[in-house]
């Protein structure tokens, strides 16, 4: 059985990624921090596709919690390993830097950037031993371009982009690829507070994207077809910024 872990897999882009990987034959481990009902709904959708999966709750920003959860999973699956990791979990707490509270900076950095270390470091050794692995990091247009009111989010996602390129060079010889996907404006819960009617005028394709359009790129990067692609950032943004 092939295993894939998607952090923040209970809804939005994460849910779409879970379903795409399930269709590829992976047993999908759906991580979530809160919102158990949404996570269970995702798992039901996986099962309805004729695929298999399981729930694995933990807070990606809590290093000890991550370590305990993944160690427990490994003990229960001694013959398997997580071949595909999609670091998708993330949050936004937007504010102009002059008004940004320390906790808004710290929480966004720990959830979006610290989680990259917490989860990836716990799984990378198994991939190296098996000489096979795919790591896909969900970043953002904000991490490439920088957006006003998102100094914390831009810093975190920009950090993940740099870490993606560095790690790709560390593990490439062992058959492990590391890439990032940078969505623009995608219609999810995270963007529901944005003015879509106004913002779509900035997008050459004149619309927000869908989670499924992002998930299709993640699925490609998780497949054998992408075996010579590593250290790259692929934008899915309707031509908004390249």
CSV table of C-alpha atoms in Angstrom, one decimal, residues 3 17 27 37 54 58 61 63-64 74 87 99 110 127 140-141 169 181 200 207 222-223 226:
chain,number,residue,atom,x,y,z
A,3,UNK,CA,0.7,6.2,1.7
A,17,UNK,CA,-5.6,17.2,-3.1
A,27,UNK,CA,-4.1,5.5,0.9
A,37,UNK,CA,-16.7,16.9,10.9
A,54,UNK,CA,-7.7,7.6,7.6
A,58,UNK,CA,-2.5,17.1,15.0
A,61,UNK,CA,2.7,24.2,14.5
A,63,UNK,CA,6.5,20.2,17.2
A,64,UNK,CA,5.9,17.7,20.0
A,74,UNK,CA,4.8,4.6,12.1
A,87,UNK,CA,2.4,20.4,3.3
A,99,UNK,CA,-0.8,47.4,13.5
A,110,UNK,CA,4.7,28.9,13.1
A,127,UNK,CA,12.0,8.7,2.1
A,140,UNK,CA,1.3,31.4,-2.3
A,141,UNK,CA,1.3,34.3,-4.7
A,169,UNK,CA,19.4,20.0,-3.5
A,181,UNK,CA,2.7,25.1,-5.8
A,200,UNK,CA,-11.0,39.2,-10.6
A,207,UNK,CA,-11.9,34.6,-12.5
A,222,UNK,CA,3.4,13.5,-6.8
A,223,UNK,CA,3.4,11.2,-9.8
A,226,UNK,CA,7.4,14.5,-12.5
